[in-house]
Amino acid sequence: MSNPGALDLAAGLGGKIEKNDVLSAVEKYEKYHVHYGGAEEERKANYTDMVNKYYDLATSFYEFGWGESFHFAHRFKGESLRESIKRHEHFLALQLGLKPGQKVLDVGCGIGGPLREISRFSLTSVTGLNNNEYQITRGKELNRIAGVDKTCDFVKADFMKMPFPANSFDAVYAIEATCHAPDAYGCYSEIYRVLKPGQCFAAYEWCMTDSFDPKNKEHQRIKAEVEIGDGLPDIRLTGQCLEALKKAGFEVIWSEDLAASSPLPWYLPLDKNHFSFSSFRLTAVGRFFTKNMVKALEYIGIAPKGSLRVQDFLEKAAEGLVEGGRREIFTPMFFFLARKPLVESQ
Ligand SMILES: C[S@@+](CC[C@H](N)C(=O)[O-])C[C@H]1O[C@@H](n2cnc3c(N)ncnc32)[C@H](O)[C@@H]1O
């Protein structure tokens, strides 16, 4: 697929929200967050509304900047961002030991970039679970274009209450998605339930690291910027994710913050000091162009009112992510591989 252009960005902006309601949706979204006086409990209680508003507003920007896969990657020198994103996806398939014909679940699948890549890479059938209607509509179109619509499908549902019978899948993965769950234990318990006994769940989690000091005002500011810029109710510590996995019944086979061993920083594409032609739209200069383009499109009425405000909170996210990465207090790639035991303990 070729990269979407400015008009695609404007047309998709707001997702399933009526164009005239985009500005009020932005205002409601912002009010959930610390910068606008919002509280964690309220974000957790209203996570479906908060997260869906975020993805209705942000998806066309994501597609414009990132392409079809909405996640970061462990980076090697000499690799383009696109290559490292695919390698990051292949790594999950390898860790899960996927075999041709297996039934796999992608939890929080976005518009299905990873799903299409993993399914073709491993010859598996992947079901994408997502609670955002607009992303599913886009994902179905892209599956058709990629020719994987017979082997892969999408299900619209909340990953806290999955509509699948117990023991349905041979493997489950989640890429930078379960961080939206109001409670990790609730989400991992659902994954545990739908996974067949003896099979594995692998994920890249967004987490605060052990270097995060909850009393440090700068750390709090960075965390709040990432939360508003990325539609998160709260960002958990790596240890809290491991505890939640064990409480849900999983055996953790191994876990590691892959950011720590990444030869190039994962946040490089967003770093103001970095420039790249191949990921130009994500660079500070590219974002500056996008901002002015969105401003003009909104002014002449092609993009809905409120579009520039979305660009603003996404800019906040970029700044928070780079600062969090540089200070090593935040990671988008806390990796774990966990198994549902063959025989459950009583
Ligand atoms: C950062 S995107 C990552 C998408 C995809 N994994 C990728 O890497 O391209 C997070 C995804 O999680 C989905 N999501 C968030 N909360 C959800 C929920 N409660 N149930 C199902 N999906 C959810 C969002 O709609 C979005 O598609």
GROMACS .gro file of C-alpha atoms and ligand atoms in nm:
model
  373
    1MET     CA    1   0.000   0.000   0.000
    2SER     CA    2   0.125   0.349  -0.081
    3ASN     CA    3   0.134   0.603   0.202
    4PRO     CA    4  -0.190   0.795   0.253
    5GLY     CA    5  -0.181   1.160   0.139
    6ALA     CA    6  -0.305   1.484   0.295
    7LEU     CA    7  -0.661   1.433   0.167
    8ASP     CA    8  -0.676   1.079   0.309
    9LEU     CA    9  -0.561   1.222   0.641
   10ALA     CA   10  -0.836   1.486   0.633
   11ALA     CA   11  -1.103   1.237   0.517
   12GLY     CA   12  -1.028   0.987   0.796
   13LEU     CA   13  -0.988   1.247   1.069
   14GLY     CA   14  -1.249   1.186   1.336
   15GLY     CA   15  -1.305   0.822   1.236
   16LYS     CA   16  -1.668   0.733   1.305
   17ILE     CA   17  -1.737   1.067   1.476
   18GLU     CA   18  -1.960   1.305   1.273
   19LYS     CA   19  -1.737   1.575   1.123
   20ASN     CA   20  -1.932   1.851   1.305
   21ASP     CA   21  -1.877   1.676   1.637
   22VAL     CA   22  -1.498   1.639   1.611
   23LEU     CA   23  -1.418   1.955   1.809
   24SER     CA   24  -1.648   1.861   2.099
   25ALA     CA   25  -1.503   1.506   2.096
   26VAL     CA   26  -1.153   1.656   2.127
   27GLU     CA   27  -1.266   1.871   2.421
   28LYS     CA   28  -1.427   1.572   2.596
   29TYR     CA   29  -1.117   1.360   2.531
   30GLU     CA   30  -0.882   1.624   2.671
   31LYS     CA   31  -1.092   1.662   2.989
   32TYR     CA   32  -1.015   1.302   3.086
   33HIS     CA   33  -0.648   1.394   3.130
   34VAL     CA   34  -0.430   1.545   3.403
   35HIS     CA   35  -0.338   1.853   3.194
   36TYR     CA   36  -0.710   1.945   3.190
   37GLY     CA   37  -0.785   1.840   3.548
   38GLY     CA   38  -0.889   1.479   3.471
   39ALA     CA   39  -0.831   1.193   3.717
   40GLU     CA   40  -0.708   0.835   3.675
   41GLU     CA   41  -1.027   0.683   3.828
   42GLU     CA   42  -1.243   0.864   3.575
   43ARG     CA   43  -1.026   0.750   3.284
   44LYS     CA   44  -1.046   0.393   3.410
   45ALA     CA   45  -1.423   0.406   3.468
   46ASN     CA   46  -1.478   0.548   3.114
   47TYR     CA   47  -1.198   0.365   2.933
   48THR     CA   48  -1.414   0.257   2.637
   49ASP     CA   49  -1.526   0.611   2.561
   50MET     CA   50  -1.182   0.763   2.625
   51VAL     CA   51  -0.988   0.509   2.415
   52ASN     CA   52  -1.240   0.502   2.129
   53LYS     CA   53  -1.245   0.883   2.109
   54TYR     CA   54  -0.866   0.879   2.101
   55TYR     CA   55  -0.847   0.628   1.812
   56ASP     CA   56  -1.129   0.791   1.615
   57LEU     CA   57  -0.935   1.116   1.637
   58ALA     CA   58  -0.580   0.984   1.596
   59THR     CA   59  -0.597   0.688   1.354
   60SER     CA   60  -0.563   0.881   1.029
   61PHE     CA   61  -0.261   1.067   1.175
   62TYR     CA   62  -0.107   0.732   1.273
   63GLU     CA   63  -0.162   0.592   0.927
   64PHE     CA   64  -0.021   0.908   0.769
   65GLY     CA   65   0.293   0.898   0.986
   66TRP     CA   66   0.357   0.531   1.068
   67GLY     CA   67   0.188   0.330   0.794
   68GLU     CA   68  -0.018   0.021   0.878
   69SER     CA   69   0.159  -0.090   1.199
   70PHE     CA   70   0.112   0.141   1.495
   71HIS     CA   71   0.406   0.048   1.713
   72PHE     CA   72   0.771   0.120   1.791
   73ALA     CA   73   1.056  -0.122   1.731
   74HIS     CA   74   1.388  -0.233   1.869
   75ARG     CA   75   1.635  -0.074   1.622
   76PHE     CA   76   1.957  -0.185   1.454
   77LYS     CA   77   2.193   0.038   1.255
   78GLY     CA   78   2.142   0.025   0.878
   79GLU     CA   79   1.775  -0.076   0.905
   80SER     CA   80   1.493   0.149   0.792
   81LEU     CA   81   1.211   0.206   1.042
   82ARG     CA   82   0.982  -0.007   0.827
   83GLU     CA   83   1.231  -0.297   0.829
   84SER     CA   84   1.274  -0.280   1.205
   85ILE     CA   85   0.895  -0.272   1.255
   86LYS     CA   86   0.858  -0.592   1.052
   87ARG     CA   87   1.148  -0.758   1.237
   88HIS     CA   88   0.984  -0.664   1.570
   89GLU     CA   89   0.667  -0.841   1.449
   90HIS     CA   90   0.861  -1.148   1.325
   91PHE     CA   91   1.029  -1.172   1.665
   92LEU     CA   92   0.689  -1.225   1.828
   93ALA     CA   93   0.600  -1.497   1.576
   94LEU     CA   94   0.934  -1.667   1.645
   95GLN     CA   95   0.894  -1.648   2.023
   96LEU     CA   96   0.544  -1.795   1.999
   97GLY     CA   97   0.677  -2.074   1.775
   98LEU     CA   98   0.389  -2.024   1.530
   99LYS     CA   99   0.318  -2.316   1.295
  100PRO     CA  100   0.127  -2.314   0.963
  101GLY     CA  101  -0.248  -2.350   1.009
  102GLN     CA  102  -0.259  -2.236   1.372
  103LYS     CA  103  -0.534  -2.005   1.499
  104VAL     CA  104  -0.385  -1.691   1.650
  105LEU     CA  105  -0.541  -1.392   1.831
  106ASP     CA  106  -0.405  -1.036   1.797
  107VAL     CA  107  -0.533  -0.841   2.098
  108GLY     CA  108  -0.586  -0.470   2.016
  109CYS     CA  109  -0.495  -0.509   1.650
  110GLY     CA  110  -0.518  -0.151   1.516
  111ILE     CA  111  -0.582  -0.152   1.141
  112GLY     CA  112  -0.410  -0.489   1.115
  113GLY     CA  113  -0.056  -0.411   0.992
  114PRO     CA  114   0.106  -0.666   1.231
  115LEU     CA  115  -0.175  -0.915   1.174
  116ARG     CA  116  -0.121  -0.923   0.795
  117GLU     CA  117   0.257  -0.946   0.836
  118ILE     CA  118   0.251  -1.221   1.101
  119SER     CA  119  -0.011  -1.424   0.917
  120ARG     CA  120   0.192  -1.418   0.591
  121PHE     CA  121   0.521  -1.475   0.775
  122SER     CA  122   0.397  -1.779   0.968
  123LEU     CA  123   0.112  -1.908   0.743
  124THR     CA  124  -0.132  -1.882   1.033
  125SER     CA  125  -0.491  -1.751   1.054
  126VAL     CA  126  -0.498  -1.441   1.269
  127THR     CA  127  -0.810  -1.290   1.426
  128GLY     CA  128  -0.775  -0.922   1.514
  129LEU     CA  129  -0.966  -0.812   1.822
  130ASN     CA  130  -1.034  -0.440   1.841
  131ASN     CA  131  -1.297  -0.223   2.005
  132ASN     CA  132  -1.270   0.059   1.752
  133GLU     CA  133  -1.520   0.037   1.467
  134TYR     CA  134  -1.334   0.280   1.240
  135GLN     CA  135  -1.007   0.085   1.262
  136ILE     CA  136  -1.189  -0.241   1.185
  137THR     CA  137  -1.346  -0.087   0.873
  138ARG     CA  138  -0.999   0.025   0.758
  139GLY     CA  139  -0.845  -0.311   0.850
  140LYS     CA  140  -1.102  -0.506   0.645
  141GLU     CA  141  -1.031  -0.291   0.337
  142LEU     CA  142  -0.656  -0.343   0.381
  143ASN     CA  143  -0.697  -0.720   0.434
  144ARG     CA  144  -0.889  -0.739   0.107
  145ILE     CA  145  -0.619  -0.544  -0.078
  146ALA     CA  146  -0.345  -0.763   0.074
  147GLY     CA  147  -0.540  -1.081  -0.015
  148VAL     CA  148  -0.552  -1.217   0.341
  149ASP     CA  149  -0.926  -1.168   0.392
  150LYS     CA  150  -0.993  -1.544   0.366
  151THR     CA  151  -0.747  -1.638   0.640
  152CYS     CA  152  -0.765  -1.337   0.873
  153ASP     CA  153  -1.063  -1.159   1.022
  154PHE     CA  154  -1.156  -0.888   1.271
  155VAL     CA  155  -1.386  -0.901   1.571
  156LYS     CA  156  -1.519  -0.585   1.730
  157ALA     CA  157  -1.513  -0.634   2.107
  158ASP     CA  158  -1.357  -0.522   2.431
  159PHE     CA  159  -1.049  -0.722   2.535
  160MET     CA  160  -1.180  -0.709   2.894
  161LYS     CA  161  -1.484  -0.921   2.785
  162MET     CA  162  -1.391  -1.131   2.485
  163PRO     CA  163  -1.668  -1.301   2.283
  164PHE     CA  164  -1.473  -1.627   2.235
  165PRO     CA  165  -1.522  -1.965   2.406
  166ALA     CA  166  -1.251  -2.084   2.647
  167ASN     CA  167  -0.946  -2.260   2.493
  168SER     CA  168  -1.002  -2.120   2.140
  169PHE     CA  169  -0.655  -2.008   2.025
  170ASP     CA  170  -0.316  -2.175   1.965
  171ALA     CA  171  -0.134  -1.848   2.043
  172VAL     CA  172  -0.213  -1.492   2.149
  173TYR     CA  173  -0.009  -1.175   2.109
  174ALA     CA  174  -0.059  -0.806   2.190
  175ILE     CA  175   0.149  -0.520   2.054
  176GLU     CA  176   0.138  -0.193   2.250
  177ALA     CA  177  -0.234  -0.241   2.312
  178THR     CA  178  -0.307  -0.393   2.654
  179CYS     CA  179  -0.165  -0.073   2.808
  180HIS     CA  180  -0.515   0.069   2.735
  181ALA     CA  181  -0.672  -0.182   2.978
  182PRO     CA  182  -0.809  -0.024   3.295
  183ASP     CA  183  -0.675  -0.328   3.482
  184ALA     CA  184  -0.400  -0.560   3.356
  185TYR     CA  185  -0.519  -0.860   3.558
  186GLY     CA  186  -0.870  -0.840   3.406
  187CYS     CA  187  -0.729  -0.826   3.054
  188TYR     CA  188  -0.466  -1.101   3.102
  189SER     CA  189  -0.731  -1.326   3.265
  190GLU     CA  190  -0.942  -1.300   2.949
  191ILE     CA  191  -0.637  -1.385   2.735
  192TYR     CA  192  -0.566  -1.682   2.964
  193ARG     CA  193  -0.925  -1.805   2.930
  194VAL     CA  194  -0.931  -1.802   2.546
  195LEU     CA  195  -0.582  -1.956   2.505
  196LYS     CA  196  -0.553  -2.336   2.477
  197PRO     CA  197  -0.373  -2.507   2.769
  198GLY     CA  198   0.004  -2.541   2.715
  199GLN     CA  199   0.006  -2.252   2.463
  200CYS     CA  200   0.167  -1.907   2.484
  201PHE     CA  201   0.091  -1.537   2.506
  202ALA     CA  202   0.359  -1.284   2.402
  203ALA     CA  203   0.339  -0.906   2.422
  204TYR     CA  204   0.512  -0.573   2.399
  205GLU     CA  205   0.380  -0.365   2.690
  206TRP     CA  206   0.405   0.009   2.746
  207CYS     CA  207   0.544   0.049   3.098
  208MET     CA  208   0.714   0.283   3.340
  209THR     CA  209   1.052   0.131   3.434
  210ASP     CA  210   1.210   0.096   3.778
  211SER     CA  211   1.385   0.433   3.717
  212PHE     CA  212   1.048   0.608   3.731
  213ASP     CA  213   1.003   0.801   4.055
  214PRO     CA  214   0.632   0.865   4.118
  215LYS     CA  215   0.720   1.159   4.349
  216ASN     CA  216   0.936   1.336   4.088
  217LYS     CA  217   0.736   1.623   3.928
  218GLU     CA  218   0.921   1.597   3.594
  219HIS     CA  219   0.856   1.223   3.579
  220GLN     CA  220   0.489   1.285   3.659
  221ARG     CA  221   0.468   1.545   3.379
  222ILE     CA  222   0.624   1.308   3.124
  223LYS     CA  223   0.392   1.024   3.226
  224ALA     CA  224   0.087   1.255   3.194
  225GLU     CA  225   0.204   1.369   2.848
  226VAL     CA  226   0.228   1.010   2.728
  227GLU     CA  227  -0.116   0.935   2.876
  228ILE     CA  228  -0.296   1.224   2.704
  229GLY     CA  229  -0.102   1.180   2.381
  230ASP     CA  230  -0.175   0.809   2.358
  231GLY     CA  231  -0.517   0.751   2.515
  232LEU     CA  232  -0.400   0.572   2.830
  233PRO     CA  233  -0.582   0.549   3.163
  234ASP     CA  234  -0.254   0.495   3.354
  235ILE     CA  235   0.089   0.349   3.275
  236ARG     CA  236   0.184   0.048   3.483
  237LEU     CA  237   0.528  -0.052   3.609
  238THR     CA  238   0.692  -0.355   3.444
  239GLY     CA  239   0.668  -0.543   3.777
  240GLN     CA  240   0.292  -0.482   3.796
  241CYS     CA  241   0.248  -0.648   3.455
  242LEU     CA  242   0.445  -0.954   3.567
  243GLU     CA  243   0.243  -0.979   3.889
  244ALA     CA  244  -0.084  -0.951   3.693
  245LEU     CA  245   0.029  -1.229   3.453
  246LYS     CA  246   0.109  -1.464   3.740
  247LYS     CA  247  -0.213  -1.379   3.921
  248ALA     CA  248  -0.406  -1.462   3.600
  249GLY     CA  249  -0.242  -1.810   3.607
  250PHE     CA  250   0.040  -1.771   3.353
  251GLU     CA  251   0.394  -1.907   3.390
  252VAL     CA  252   0.630  -1.633   3.275
  253ILE     CA  253   0.891  -1.800   3.052
  254TRP     CA  254   1.101  -1.488   3.008
  255SER     CA  255   1.066  -1.113   3.012
  256GLU     CA  256   1.295  -0.824   2.929
  257ASP     CA  257   1.279  -0.456   2.853
  258LEU     CA  258   1.406  -0.472   2.493
  259ALA     CA  259   1.459  -0.093   2.495
  260ALA     CA  260   1.761  -0.151   2.718
  261SER     CA  261   1.936  -0.366   2.456
  262SER     CA  262   1.828  -0.175   2.144
  263PRO     CA  263   2.146  -0.066   1.959
  264LEU     CA  264   1.965   0.251   1.846
  265PRO     CA  265   1.702   0.419   2.064
  266TRP     CA  266   1.343   0.316   1.987
  267TYR     CA  267   1.235   0.684   2.008
  268LEU     CA  268   1.477   0.793   1.734
  269PRO     CA  269   1.205   0.842   1.468
  270LEU     CA  270   1.042   1.110   1.690
  271ASP     CA  271   1.360   1.271   1.824
  272LYS     CA  272   1.398   1.640   1.728
  273ASN     CA  273   1.773   1.589   1.674
  274HIS     CA  274   1.723   1.309   1.423
  275PHE     CA  275   1.639   1.338   1.055
  276SER     CA  276   1.543   1.062   0.813
  277PHE     CA  277   1.405   1.073   0.459
  278SER     CA  278   1.247   0.728   0.488
  279SER     CA  279   1.044   0.822   0.799
  280PHE     CA  280   1.027   1.194   0.719
  281ARG     CA  281   0.668   1.245   0.835
  282LEU     CA  282   0.761   1.141   1.190
  283THR     CA  283   1.060   1.375   1.220
  284ALA     CA  284   1.028   1.718   1.385
  285VAL     CA  285   1.046   1.885   1.041
  286GLY     CA  286   0.787   1.643   0.898
  287ARG     CA  287   0.556   1.704   1.195
  288PHE     CA  288   0.595   2.080   1.148
  289PHE     CA  289   0.484   2.040   0.784
  290THR     CA  290   0.193   1.818   0.887
  291LYS     CA  291   0.085   2.072   1.148
  292ASN     CA  292   0.075   2.354   0.894
  293MET     CA  293  -0.096   2.136   0.637
  294VAL     CA  294  -0.366   2.038   0.890
  295LYS     CA  295  -0.404   2.404   0.989
  296ALA     CA  296  -0.465   2.498   0.624
  297LEU     CA  297  -0.701   2.204   0.563
  298GLU     CA  298  -0.901   2.294   0.872
  299TYR     CA  299  -0.910   2.662   0.771
  300ILE     CA  300  -1.052   2.587   0.426
  301GLY     CA  301  -1.299   2.337   0.569
  302ILE     CA  302  -1.155   2.013   0.424
  303ALA     CA  303  -1.047   1.885   0.766
  304PRO     CA  304  -1.303   1.912   1.049
  305LYS     CA  305  -1.277   2.177   1.320
  306GLY     CA  306  -1.065   2.039   1.605
  307SER     CA  307  -0.814   1.868   1.372
  308LEU     CA  308  -0.528   2.094   1.478
  309ARG     CA  309  -0.605   2.023   1.845
  310VAL     CA  310  -0.556   1.651   1.771
  311GLN     CA  311  -0.220   1.727   1.609
  312ASP     CA  312  -0.133   1.924   1.926
  313PHE     CA  313  -0.194   1.639   2.167
  314LEU     CA  314  -0.010   1.398   1.937
  315GLU     CA  315   0.283   1.641   1.943
  316LYS     CA  316   0.266   1.631   2.323
  317ALA     CA  317   0.283   1.252   2.302
  318ALA     CA  318   0.593   1.268   2.082
  319GLU     CA  319   0.769   1.498   2.328
  320GLY     CA  320   0.670   1.288   2.630
  321LEU     CA  321   0.776   0.964   2.461
  322VAL     CA  322   1.118   1.099   2.362
  323GLU     CA  323   1.181   1.244   2.709
  324GLY     CA  324   1.057   0.928   2.879
  325GLY     CA  325   1.280   0.717   2.654
  326ARG     CA  326   1.585   0.937   2.697
  327ARG     CA  327   1.554   0.931   3.078
  328GLU     CA  328   1.484   0.555   3.062
  329ILE     CA  329   1.175   0.593   3.280
  330PHE     CA  330   0.939   0.464   3.009
  331THR     CA  331   0.949   0.175   2.761
  332PRO     CA  332   0.708   0.073   2.482
  333MET     CA  333   0.871  -0.270   2.452
  334PHE     CA  334   0.860  -0.453   2.782
  335PHE     CA  335   0.852  -0.798   2.624
  336PHE     CA  336   0.723  -1.114   2.789
  337LEU     CA  337   0.649  -1.468   2.684
  338ALA     CA  338   0.402  -1.646   2.912
  339ARG     CA  339   0.246  -1.992   2.902
  340LYS     CA  340  -0.092  -2.122   3.015
  341PRO     CA  341  -0.003  -2.441   3.203
  342LEU     CA  342  -0.115  -2.771   3.049
  343VAL     CA  343  -0.278  -2.862   3.376
  344GLU     CA  344  -0.420  -2.574   3.575
  345SER     CA  345  -0.325  -2.558   3.944
  346GLN     CA  346  -0.626  -2.569   4.181
  347LIG     C1  347  -0.131   0.154   1.973
  347LIG     S1  348  -0.262   0.067   1.897
  347LIG     C2  349  -0.170  -0.077   1.849
  347LIG     C3  350  -0.236  -0.146   1.736
  347LIG     C4  351  -0.163  -0.269   1.680
  347LIG     N1  352  -0.131  -0.364   1.783
  347LIG     C5  353  -0.041  -0.228   1.602
  347LIG     O1  354   0.068  -0.248   1.656
  347LIG     O2  355  -0.056  -0.178   1.491
  347LIG     C6  356  -0.364   0.001   2.031
  347LIG     C7  357  -0.488  -0.075   1.984
  347LIG     O3  358  -0.557  -0.130   2.097
  347LIG     C8  359  -0.698  -0.120   2.072
  347LIG     N2  360  -0.770  -0.124   2.199
  347LIG     C9  361  -0.758  -0.037   2.301
  347LIG     N3  362  -0.842  -0.072   2.402
  347LIG    C10  363  -0.909  -0.182   2.361
  347LIG    C11  364  -1.008  -0.264   2.422
  347LIG     N4  365  -1.057  -0.239   2.544
  347LIG     N5  366  -1.050  -0.373   2.355
  347LIG    C12  367  -1.002  -0.402   2.231
  347LIG     N6  368  -0.908  -0.326   2.167
  347LIG    C13  369  -0.862  -0.217   2.232
  347LIG    C14  370  -0.712   0.014   2.002
  347LIG     O4  371  -0.836   0.031   1.941
  347LIG    C15  372  -0.591   0.007   1.908
  347LIG     O5  373  -0.629  -0.062   1.794
   0.00000   0.00000   0.00000
